[in-house]
Amino acid sequence: MDDQIDGRDAVNPLLHDAALRASHYLAGLDERPVGPGADAVTRLAELDQPLNEHPQAADAVLRRLDEFGSPATMASAGGRFFGFVVGGALPVTVAANWLATAWDQNSANPTGAPATAAFEFVALRWLRELLGLPPDAAGAFVSGTTMGNLCALAAARHAVLARAGWDVEADGLFGAPPITVVVGAEAHPTLFKALGVLGLGRSRVVTVPVDGQGRMRAERLPRLAGPSIVCVQAGNVNTGAFDPFAELCEQAHRDGAWVHVDGAFGLWAQAAPALRQLSAGVDQADSWATDAHKWLNVPYDSGLVFVRDANALRAAMSVTAAYLPTTGNAWTPSDFTPELSRRARGVDAWAALSALGRSGVAALVERCCAHARAFAQGLRGAGFAVLNEVVLNQVLVSFGDAQATRGVIEALQADGTCWCGLTQWQGHAAMRISVCSWATTDSDVQRSLAAILRIANQRLRQ
Ligand SMILES: *Cc1c(COP(=O)(O)O)cnc(C)c1O
């Protein structure tokens, strides 16, 4: 008992210590190299010790975490990390996340966690409005777009088989009518993973060819018969391009197919008036997956799924058990999520949306796109080939052949001013610049561009 009381008394200094260490870490991001230090990464091997036999003081545990962990991180919380379309975390979301962690609520059910269910309910309504989705679509916070795709496709699988007289939740896929799944040739790898998990098959898909920007060619969508699901994309991971939603939805719906949108980052164009024409028609789809941890800049992990036919998502996800409270008409998050027990992801999103407001979200998204255009202009101006139409936040640049491009990327990562990765775009090696963070300023772009040009020019002169 005394131990427990001591444990509680010890909480405050520990949380203060964590806050101090975190503040110190964040304040240092501007000065340190963006990539993790090689020595610090090597030192991580020292963590692989036997589990200590006896307790250790909590402050010593935290100190060790900071000493080993912080120098070995990627500075993706800073303004000059441009890899993987990952985004940062707005300070208000980090703070809200800490407070909600202290609450330690299980966000499955409003009876057990009324506060977090209420914050999520409101955040989901705001998100539907902001993203221009149907007001009565079901929504849920999941771990990321991978899981958002999985949940939406589970709802799709339910609905298209129910229309064929088959109850997939009860009877599984054995003996079920086959489902035709259509994807674009540029569909994200996580979509295939979701298809595999759901028994729809990673390879058992009809692939529609794409154009030079990675957009599905609507005229190549085949006629569909029987249970069918068409998967489209808002925001290609390389080019940022959008599939032609209006045509694809019209054709797919004419044939009775379900249309699912993977909009991990691109769906946020809907929240920015200046970009909304890019995603025109996306609201005609049947389901949508997106991330809050990418462009809304909340901490991991935070993805979203929305499904027009709320009953389809509920049928695929709901859980009942004698010990679980029945909540009557109250909205129950776990009726729509793959998990039962779950952290309060919606709190972070609620905090971001409250702090930014509608105009702040639009400004964040539009500012990232303006930064991407500045990169493209600077690179083109210096004579380098930008391989994509820079319509969103993605820039693909080539520094010559694959070897030259790879060499520039390696040297840039070692230099540490900024961090960009390698990709392949329609047969060409390219450096990919993804601008996705609230923290990126004009000066970050200028500093990064200067480093890229300095390194590229040095190497190409050799
Ligand atoms: C990032 C991304 C995903 C996967 O999202 P996670 O949040 O990492 O699960 C899926 N599709 C696209 C287009 C993405 O950019």
Coordinates of N, CA and C in Angstrom, one line a residue, residues 158-348:
H158 N -18.7 -7.0 -47.1 CA -20.0 -7.3 -46.5 C -21.2 -6.9 -47.4
A159 N -21.1 -5.6 -47.9 CA -22.2 -5.0 -48.7 C -22.4 -5.7 -50.0
V160 N -21.3 -5.9 -50.7 CA -21.5 -6.5 -52.1 C -21.9 -8.0 -52.0
L161 N -21.5 -8.7 -50.9 CA -22.0 -10.1 -50.8 C -23.4 -10.1 -50.2
A162 N -23.7 -9.2 -49.4 CA -25.1 -9.2 -48.8 C -26.1 -9.0 -50.0
R163 N -25.7 -8.1 -51.0 CA -26.6 -7.9 -52.1 C -26.7 -9.2 -52.9
A164 N -25.7 -10.1 -52.9 CA -25.8 -11.3 -53.6 C -26.4 -12.4 -52.7
G165 N -26.9 -12.0 -51.5 CA -27.6 -13.0 -50.7 C -26.7 -13.8 -49.8
W166 N -25.5 -13.3 -49.5 CA -24.5 -14.0 -48.8 C -24.1 -13.2 -47.5
D167 N -24.0 -13.9 -46.4 CA -23.7 -13.3 -45.1 C -22.2 -13.6 -44.8
V168 N -21.3 -12.7 -45.2 CA -19.9 -13.1 -45.1 C -19.4 -13.2 -43.6
E169 N -20.0 -12.3 -42.8 CA -19.5 -12.4 -41.4 C -19.9 -13.7 -40.8
A170 N -21.0 -14.3 -41.1 CA -21.5 -15.5 -40.5 C -20.8 -16.7 -41.2
D171 N -20.7 -16.7 -42.5 CA -20.4 -17.9 -43.3 C -19.0 -17.8 -43.9
G172 N -18.3 -16.7 -43.8 CA -17.0 -16.6 -44.4 C -17.0 -16.6 -45.9
L173 N -15.9 -16.8 -46.5 CA -15.8 -16.7 -47.9 C -15.9 -18.1 -48.6
F174 N -15.9 -19.2 -47.8 CA -16.0 -20.5 -48.4 C -17.3 -20.7 -49.1
G175 N -17.3 -20.8 -50.4 CA -18.5 -21.0 -51.2 C -19.2 -19.7 -51.5
A176 N -18.6 -18.6 -51.1 CA -19.3 -17.3 -51.4 C -19.2 -17.0 -52.9
P177 N -20.1 -16.2 -53.4 CA -20.0 -15.7 -54.8 C -18.6 -14.9 -54.9
P178 N -17.9 -15.1 -56.0 CA -16.6 -14.4 -56.1 C -16.8 -12.9 -56.2
I179 N -15.8 -12.1 -55.7 CA -15.9 -10.7 -55.8 C -14.8 -10.2 -56.7
T180 N -15.2 -9.4 -57.7 CA -14.2 -8.8 -58.6 C -13.6 -7.5 -57.9
V181 N -12.3 -7.5 -57.7 CA -11.7 -6.3 -57.1 C -10.8 -5.6 -58.2
V182 N -11.1 -4.3 -58.4 CA -10.4 -3.6 -59.4 C -9.5 -2.6 -58.7
V183 N -8.2 -2.5 -59.2 CA -7.3 -1.5 -58.6 C -6.6 -0.8 -59.7
G184 N -6.0 0.4 -59.4 CA -5.2 1.1 -60.4 C -3.8 0.5 -60.4
A185 N -3.0 0.6 -61.4 CA -1.7 0.0 -61.5 C -0.8 0.7 -60.5
E186 N -1.2 1.8 -59.9 CA -0.4 2.6 -58.9 C -1.0 2.5 -57.5
A187 N -1.8 1.5 -57.3 CA -2.4 1.3 -55.9 C -1.3 1.1 -54.9
H188 N -1.5 1.6 -53.7 CA -0.5 1.6 -52.6 C -0.3 0.2 -52.1
P189 N 0.9 -0.3 -51.8 CA 1.1 -1.6 -51.3 C 0.2 -2.0 -50.2
T190 N -0.1 -1.1 -49.3 CA -0.9 -1.4 -48.1 C -2.3 -1.8 -48.5
L191 N -2.8 -1.4 -49.7 CA -4.1 -1.8 -50.1 C -4.1 -3.3 -50.5
F192 N -3.0 -3.7 -51.0 CA -2.9 -5.2 -51.4 C -2.8 -6.0 -50.1
K193 N -2.1 -5.5 -49.1 CA -2.1 -6.2 -47.8 C -3.5 -6.3 -47.2
A194 N -4.3 -5.3 -47.3 CA -5.7 -5.3 -46.8 C -6.4 -6.4 -47.6
L195 N -6.3 -6.4 -48.9 CA -7.0 -7.4 -49.7 C -6.6 -8.8 -49.3
G196 N -5.3 -9.0 -49.0 CA -4.8 -10.3 -48.7 C -5.4 -10.8 -47.3
V197 N -5.4 -9.9 -46.3 CA -5.9 -10.2 -45.0 C -7.4 -10.5 -45.1
L198 N -8.1 -9.9 -46.0 CA -9.6 -10.1 -46.1 C -10.0 -11.3 -46.9
G199 N -9.0 -12.0 -47.4 CA -9.3 -13.1 -48.2 C -9.8 -12.8 -49.6
L200 N -9.5 -11.5 -50.0 CA -9.9 -11.1 -51.4 C -8.7 -11.3 -52.4
G201 N -7.6 -11.5 -51.8 CA -6.4 -11.9 -52.7 C -5.6 -10.7 -53.1
R202 N -4.3 -10.8 -52.8 CA -3.4 -9.7 -53.2 C -3.2 -9.7 -54.7
S203 N -3.3 -10.9 -55.4 CA -3.0 -10.9 -56.8 C -4.3 -11.1 -57.6
R204 N -5.4 -11.5 -56.9 CA -6.6 -11.8 -57.7 C -7.4 -10.5 -58.0
V205 N -6.7 -9.6 -58.6 CA -7.3 -8.2 -58.9 C -7.2 -8.0 -60.4
V206 N -8.1 -7.1 -60.8 CA -8.1 -6.6 -62.2 C -7.4 -5.2 -62.1
T207 N -6.3 -5.1 -62.9 CA -5.5 -3.8 -62.8 C -5.8 -2.9 -64.0
V208 N -6.2 -1.7 -63.6 CA -6.5 -0.7 -64.6 C -5.2 0.1 -64.9
P209 N -4.8 0.3 -66.1 CA -3.6 1.1 -66.4 C -3.7 2.5 -66.0
V210 N -2.5 3.2 -65.8 CA -2.5 4.6 -65.4 C -1.8 5.4 -66.4
D211 N -2.0 6.7 -66.3 CA -1.3 7.7 -67.2 C 0.1 8.1 -66.6
G212 N 0.7 9.0 -67.2 CA 2.1 9.4 -66.9 C 2.2 10.0 -65.5
Q213 N 1.1 10.4 -64.9 CA 1.1 10.9 -63.5 C 0.6 9.9 -62.5
G214 N 0.3 8.7 -63.0 CA -0.2 7.6 -62.1 C -1.6 7.6 -61.9
R215 N -2.4 8.4 -62.7 CA -3.9 8.4 -62.5 C -4.5 7.2 -63.3
M216 N -5.5 6.6 -62.7 CA -6.2 5.5 -63.4 C -6.8 6.1 -64.6
R217 N -6.8 5.3 -65.7 CA -7.4 5.8 -67.0 C -8.9 5.3 -67.0
A218 N -9.8 6.2 -66.7 CA -11.2 5.9 -66.5 C -11.7 5.1 -67.7
E219 N -11.3 5.4 -68.9 CA -11.8 4.7 -70.1 C -11.4 3.2 -70.1
R220 N -10.4 2.9 -69.3 CA -10.0 1.5 -69.2 C -10.6 0.7 -68.1
L221 N -11.5 1.3 -67.4 CA -12.2 0.6 -66.3 C -13.1 -0.4 -67.0
P222 N -13.0 -1.7 -66.8 CA -13.9 -2.7 -67.5 C -15.3 -2.6 -67.0
R223 N -16.2 -3.1 -67.8 CA -17.6 -3.3 -67.3 C -17.6 -4.4 -66.2
L224 N -18.4 -4.2 -65.2 CA -18.4 -5.1 -64.1 C -19.7 -5.8 -63.9
A225 N -19.7 -7.1 -63.5 CA -20.9 -7.8 -63.2 C -20.8 -8.5 -61.9
G226 N -21.8 -8.6 -61.1 CA -21.7 -9.4 -59.9 C -21.0 -8.5 -58.8
P227 N -20.8 -9.1 -57.6 CA -20.2 -8.4 -56.6 C -18.8 -7.8 -57.0
S228 N -18.7 -6.5 -56.9 CA -17.4 -5.8 -57.4 C -17.1 -4.6 -56.5
I229 N -15.7 -4.5 -56.3 CA -15.2 -3.4 -55.6 C -14.1 -2.7 -56.4
V230 N -14.2 -1.4 -56.6 CA -13.2 -0.6 -57.3 C -12.5 0.3 -56.3
C231 N -11.1 0.1 -56.3 CA -10.3 0.9 -55.4 C -9.6 2.0 -56.1
V232 N -9.8 3.2 -55.7 CA -9.2 4.4 -56.3 C -8.4 5.1 -55.3
Q233 N -7.7 6.2 -55.8 CA -6.7 6.8 -54.9 C -6.7 8.3 -55.0
A234 N -6.7 8.9 -53.8 CA -6.5 10.4 -53.8 C -5.1 10.6 -53.3
G235 N -4.2 11.1 -54.2 CA -2.8 11.3 -53.8 C -1.9 10.1 -54.0
N236 N -1.3 10.1 -55.2 CA -0.3 9.1 -55.4 C 0.9 9.3 -54.6
V237 N 1.5 8.3 -54.0 CA 2.6 8.5 -53.1 C 3.8 9.0 -53.8
N238 N 3.9 8.9 -55.0 CA 5.1 9.5 -55.7 C 4.7 10.9 -56.3
T239 N 3.7 11.0 -57.1 CA 3.4 12.2 -57.8 C 2.4 13.1 -57.1
G240 N 1.6 12.6 -56.1 CA 0.5 13.3 -55.5 C -0.7 13.4 -56.4
A241 N -0.8 12.7 -57.5 CA -1.9 12.8 -58.4 C -3.2 12.1 -57.9
F242 N -4.3 12.5 -58.5 CA -5.6 12.0 -58.1 C -6.3 11.3 -59.2
D243 N -6.9 10.2 -58.9 CA -7.7 9.5 -59.9 C -8.9 10.3 -60.3
P244 N -9.4 10.1 -61.6 CA -10.6 10.9 -62.0 C -11.8 10.3 -61.4
F245 N -12.1 10.8 -60.2 CA -13.2 10.2 -59.3 C -14.6 10.2 -60.0
A246 N -14.9 11.4 -60.6 CA -16.3 11.5 -61.0 C -16.6 10.5 -62.1
E247 N -15.7 10.3 -63.1 CA -15.9 9.3 -64.1 C -15.9 7.9 -63.6
L248 N -14.9 7.6 -62.7 CA -14.8 6.3 -62.2 C -16.0 5.9 -61.3
C249 N -16.4 6.8 -60.5 CA -17.6 6.5 -59.6 C -18.8 6.3 -60.5
E250 N -19.0 7.1 -61.5 CA -20.2 7.0 -62.3 C -20.2 5.6 -63.0
Q251 N -19.1 5.3 -63.6 CA -19.0 4.0 -64.3 C -19.2 2.8 -63.4
A252 N -18.5 2.9 -62.2 CA -18.5 1.8 -61.3 C -20.0 1.6 -60.7
H253 N -20.6 2.7 -60.4 CA -21.9 2.7 -59.8 C -23.0 2.2 -60.8
R254 N -22.8 2.6 -62.1 CA -23.7 2.1 -63.1 C -23.7 0.6 -63.1
D255 N -22.5 -0.1 -62.8 CA -22.5 -1.5 -62.8 C -22.7 -2.1 -61.4
G256 N -23.1 -1.3 -60.4 CA -23.4 -1.7 -59.1 C -22.2 -2.0 -58.2
A257 N -21.0 -1.5 -58.6 CA -19.8 -1.8 -57.8 C -19.7 -0.8 -56.6
W258 N -18.9 -1.2 -55.7 CA -18.6 -0.3 -54.5 C -17.3 0.4 -54.9
V259 N -17.2 1.7 -54.6 CA -16.0 2.4 -54.8 C -15.3 2.8 -53.5
H260 N -14.1 2.4 -53.3 CA -13.3 2.8 -52.1 C -12.1 3.7 -52.5
V261 N -11.9 4.7 -51.7 CA -10.9 5.7 -51.9 C -9.8 5.5 -50.9
D262 N -8.5 5.2 -51.3 CA -7.3 5.3 -50.5 C -6.9 6.8 -50.6
G263 N -7.1 7.5 -49.5 CA -6.8 9.0 -49.5 C -5.9 9.3 -48.4
A264 N -4.9 8.5 -48.1 CA -4.0 8.7 -46.9 C -3.6 10.1 -46.7
F265 N -3.1 10.8 -47.7 CA -2.8 12.2 -47.5 C -3.6 13.1 -48.5
G266 N -3.9 12.5 -49.7 CA -4.5 13.3 -50.7 C -5.9 13.8 -50.4
L267 N -6.6 13.0 -49.5 CA -8.0 13.4 -49.2 C -8.1 14.8 -48.5
W268 N -6.9 15.2 -48.0 CA -6.9 16.5 -47.3 C -7.0 17.7 -48.3
A269 N -6.8 17.4 -49.6 CA -7.1 18.4 -50.6 C -8.5 19.0 -50.4
Q270 N -9.4 18.1 -50.0 CA -10.8 18.5 -49.8 C -11.0 19.6 -48.7
A271 N -10.0 19.7 -47.8 CA -10.1 20.7 -46.8 C -9.5 22.0 -47.2
A272 N -8.9 22.1 -48.4 CA -8.3 23.3 -48.8 C -9.0 23.9 -50.1
P273 N -9.7 25.0 -50.0 CA -10.4 25.5 -51.1 C -9.6 25.6 -52.4
A274 N -8.3 26.0 -52.2 CA -7.5 26.2 -53.4 C -7.1 24.9 -54.1
L275 N -7.4 23.7 -53.4 CA -7.0 22.4 -54.0 C -8.1 21.5 -54.3
R276 N -9.3 22.0 -53.9 CA -10.4 21.1 -53.9 C -10.8 20.6 -55.3
Q277 N -10.4 21.3 -56.4 CA -10.8 20.8 -57.7 C -10.0 19.6 -58.0
L278 N -8.9 19.3 -57.4 CA -8.1 18.1 -57.6 C -8.9 16.9 -57.2
S279 N -9.7 17.0 -56.2 CA -10.4 15.8 -55.7 C -11.8 15.8 -56.0
A280 N -12.2 16.6 -57.0 CA -13.6 16.7 -57.4 C -14.2 15.3 -57.7
G281 N -15.4 15.1 -57.1 CA -16.1 13.8 -57.3 C -15.7 12.8 -56.3
V282 N -14.8 13.0 -55.4 CA -14.3 12.0 -54.4 C -15.5 11.7 -53.5
D283 N -16.3 12.7 -53.3 CA -17.5 12.5 -52.3 C -18.5 11.5 -52.9
Q284 N -18.4 11.1 -54.2 CA -19.3 10.2 -54.8 C -19.0 8.7 -54.4
A285 N -17.9 8.5 -53.8 CA -17.4 7.1 -53.5 C -18.3 6.5 -52.3
D286 N -18.0 5.3 -52.0 CA -18.8 4.6 -50.9 C -18.0 4.5 -49.6
S287 N -16.7 4.6 -49.7 CA -15.8 4.5 -48.5 C -14.5 5.2 -48.7
W288 N -13.9 5.7 -47.6 CA -12.7 6.5 -47.7 C -11.8 6.1 -46.5
A289 N -10.5 6.0 -46.8 CA -9.5 5.9 -45.7 C -8.6 7.0 -45.8
T290 N -8.2 7.6 -44.7 CA -7.2 8.6 -44.7 C -6.4 8.6 -43.3
D291 N -5.4 9.4 -43.3 CA -4.6 9.5 -42.1 C -4.7 10.8 -41.4
A292 N -4.8 10.8 -40.1 CA -4.7 12.1 -39.3 C -3.2 12.3 -39.0
H293 N -2.4 11.2 -38.9 CA -1.0 11.3 -38.5 C -0.1 11.8 -39.7
K294 N -0.7 11.9 -40.9 CA 0.1 12.5 -41.9 C -0.3 14.0 -41.9
W295 N -1.3 14.4 -42.7 CA -1.4 15.9 -43.0 C -2.1 16.6 -41.8
L296 N -2.9 16.0 -41.0 CA -3.4 16.7 -39.9 C -2.4 16.9 -38.8
N297 N -1.2 16.3 -38.9 CA -0.1 16.5 -38.0 C -0.4 16.2 -36.6
V298 N -1.0 15.0 -36.3 CA -1.2 14.5 -35.0 C -0.2 13.4 -34.7
P299 N 0.1 13.0 -33.5 CA 1.0 11.9 -33.2 C 0.5 10.6 -33.7
Y300 N 1.4 9.7 -33.9 CA 1.0 8.3 -34.3 C 0.3 7.7 -33.1
D301 N -0.5 6.6 -33.3 CA -1.0 6.3 -34.7 C -2.4 6.7 -34.8
S302 N -2.7 7.3 -36.0 CA -4.1 7.9 -36.1 C -4.5 7.9 -37.6
G303 N -5.3 6.9 -37.9 CA -5.9 6.9 -39.2 C -7.4 7.0 -39.1
L304 N -8.1 7.1 -40.2 CA -9.6 7.2 -40.2 C -10.2 6.4 -41.3
V305 N -11.4 5.9 -41.0 CA -12.2 5.3 -42.1 C -13.6 5.9 -42.0
F306 N -14.1 6.1 -43.2 CA -15.5 6.6 -43.3 C -16.2 5.7 -44.3
V307 N -17.5 5.3 -44.0 CA -18.3 4.5 -44.9 C -19.7 5.1 -45.0
R308 N -20.1 5.3 -46.3 CA -21.4 5.9 -46.6 C -22.5 5.2 -45.9
D309 N -22.5 3.8 -46.1 CA -23.5 3.0 -45.5 C -23.1 2.5 -44.2
A310 N -23.5 3.3 -43.2 CA -23.0 3.0 -41.8 C -23.2 1.6 -41.4
N311 N -24.3 1.0 -41.8 CA -24.7 -0.4 -41.4 C -23.6 -1.4 -42.0
A312 N -23.0 -1.1 -43.1 CA -22.1 -2.0 -43.7 C -20.8 -2.0 -42.8
L313 N -20.4 -0.9 -42.3 CA -19.2 -0.9 -41.4 C -19.5 -1.5 -40.1
R314 N -20.7 -1.2 -39.6 CA -21.1 -1.8 -38.3 C -21.2 -3.3 -38.4
A315 N -21.8 -3.8 -39.5 CA -21.9 -5.3 -39.7 C -20.6 -5.9 -39.7
A316 N -19.6 -5.3 -40.3 CA -18.2 -5.9 -40.5 C -17.5 -5.8 -39.1
M317 N -17.7 -4.8 -38.3 CA -16.9 -4.5 -37.1 C -17.5 -4.8 -35.8
S318 N -18.8 -4.8 -35.7 CA -19.4 -4.7 -34.3 C -19.1 -6.0 -33.5
V319 N -19.1 -5.9 -32.2 CA -18.8 -7.0 -31.3 C -19.9 -6.9 -30.2
T320 N -20.3 -8.1 -29.8 CA -21.2 -8.1 -28.7 C -20.8 -9.2 -27.7
A321 N -20.9 -9.0 -26.5 CA -20.6 -10.0 -25.5 C -21.4 -9.7 -24.3
A322 N -21.7 -10.7 -23.5 CA -22.6 -10.5 -22.4 C -22.1 -9.5 -21.4
Y323 N -20.8 -9.4 -21.2 CA -20.3 -8.5 -20.2 C -20.1 -7.1 -20.7
L324 N -20.3 -6.9 -22.0 CA -20.1 -5.5 -22.5 C -21.4 -4.7 -22.3
P325 N -21.3 -3.5 -21.9 CA -22.5 -2.7 -21.7 C -23.2 -2.5 -23.0
T326 N -24.5 -2.6 -23.0 CA -25.3 -2.2 -24.2 C -25.6 -0.7 -24.0
T327 N -25.4 0.1 -25.1 CA -25.4 1.5 -24.9 C -26.6 2.1 -25.6
G328 N -27.6 1.3 -25.9 CA -28.8 1.8 -26.5 C -28.5 2.6 -27.7
N329 N -28.9 3.8 -27.8 CA -28.7 4.6 -29.0 C -27.4 5.4 -29.0
A330 N -26.7 5.3 -27.8 CA -25.4 6.1 -27.8 C -24.4 5.5 -28.8
W331 N -23.7 6.4 -29.4 CA -22.7 6.0 -30.4 C -21.6 5.3 -29.7
T332 N -21.3 4.1 -30.2 CA -20.3 3.2 -29.6 C -19.1 3.0 -30.5
P333 N -18.0 3.6 -30.2 CA -16.9 3.5 -31.2 C -16.5 2.1 -31.6
S334 N -16.6 1.1 -30.7 CA -16.1 -0.2 -31.0 C -17.0 -1.0 -31.9
D335 N -18.2 -0.4 -32.2 CA -19.1 -1.0 -33.2 C -18.5 -0.8 -34.6
F336 N -17.5 0.1 -34.7 CA -17.1 0.5 -36.1 C -15.5 0.3 -36.2
T337 N -14.9 -0.2 -35.2 CA -13.4 -0.3 -35.3 C -13.0 -1.8 -35.2
P338 N -11.8 -2.1 -35.7 CA -11.4 -3.5 -35.6 C -11.0 -3.8 -34.1
E339 N -10.6 -2.8 -33.3 CA -10.2 -3.1 -32.0 C -11.4 -3.1 -31.0
L340 N -11.3 -3.7 -29.9 CA -12.2 -3.4 -28.8 C -11.5 -2.3 -27.9
S341 N -10.4 -2.7 -27.2 CA -9.7 -1.8 -26.3 C -8.8 -0.9 -27.2
R342 N -8.8 0.4 -26.9 CA -8.1 1.3 -27.9 C -7.8 2.6 -27.2
R343 N -6.7 3.2 -27.5 CA -6.4 4.6 -27.0 C -7.3 5.6 -27.6
A344 N -7.4 6.8 -27.0 CA -8.3 7.8 -27.5 C -7.7 8.6 -28.6
R345 N -7.6 8.0 -29.8 CA -7.0 8.7 -30.9 C -7.7 10.0 -31.3
G346 N -9.0 10.0 -31.1 CA -9.8 11.1 -31.5 C -9.5 12.4 -30.8
V347 N -8.9 12.2 -29.6 CA -8.6 13.4 -28.8 C -7.5 14.3 -29.5
D348 N -6.5 13.6 -30.0 CA -5.5 14.3 -30.7 C -6.1 15.1 -31.9

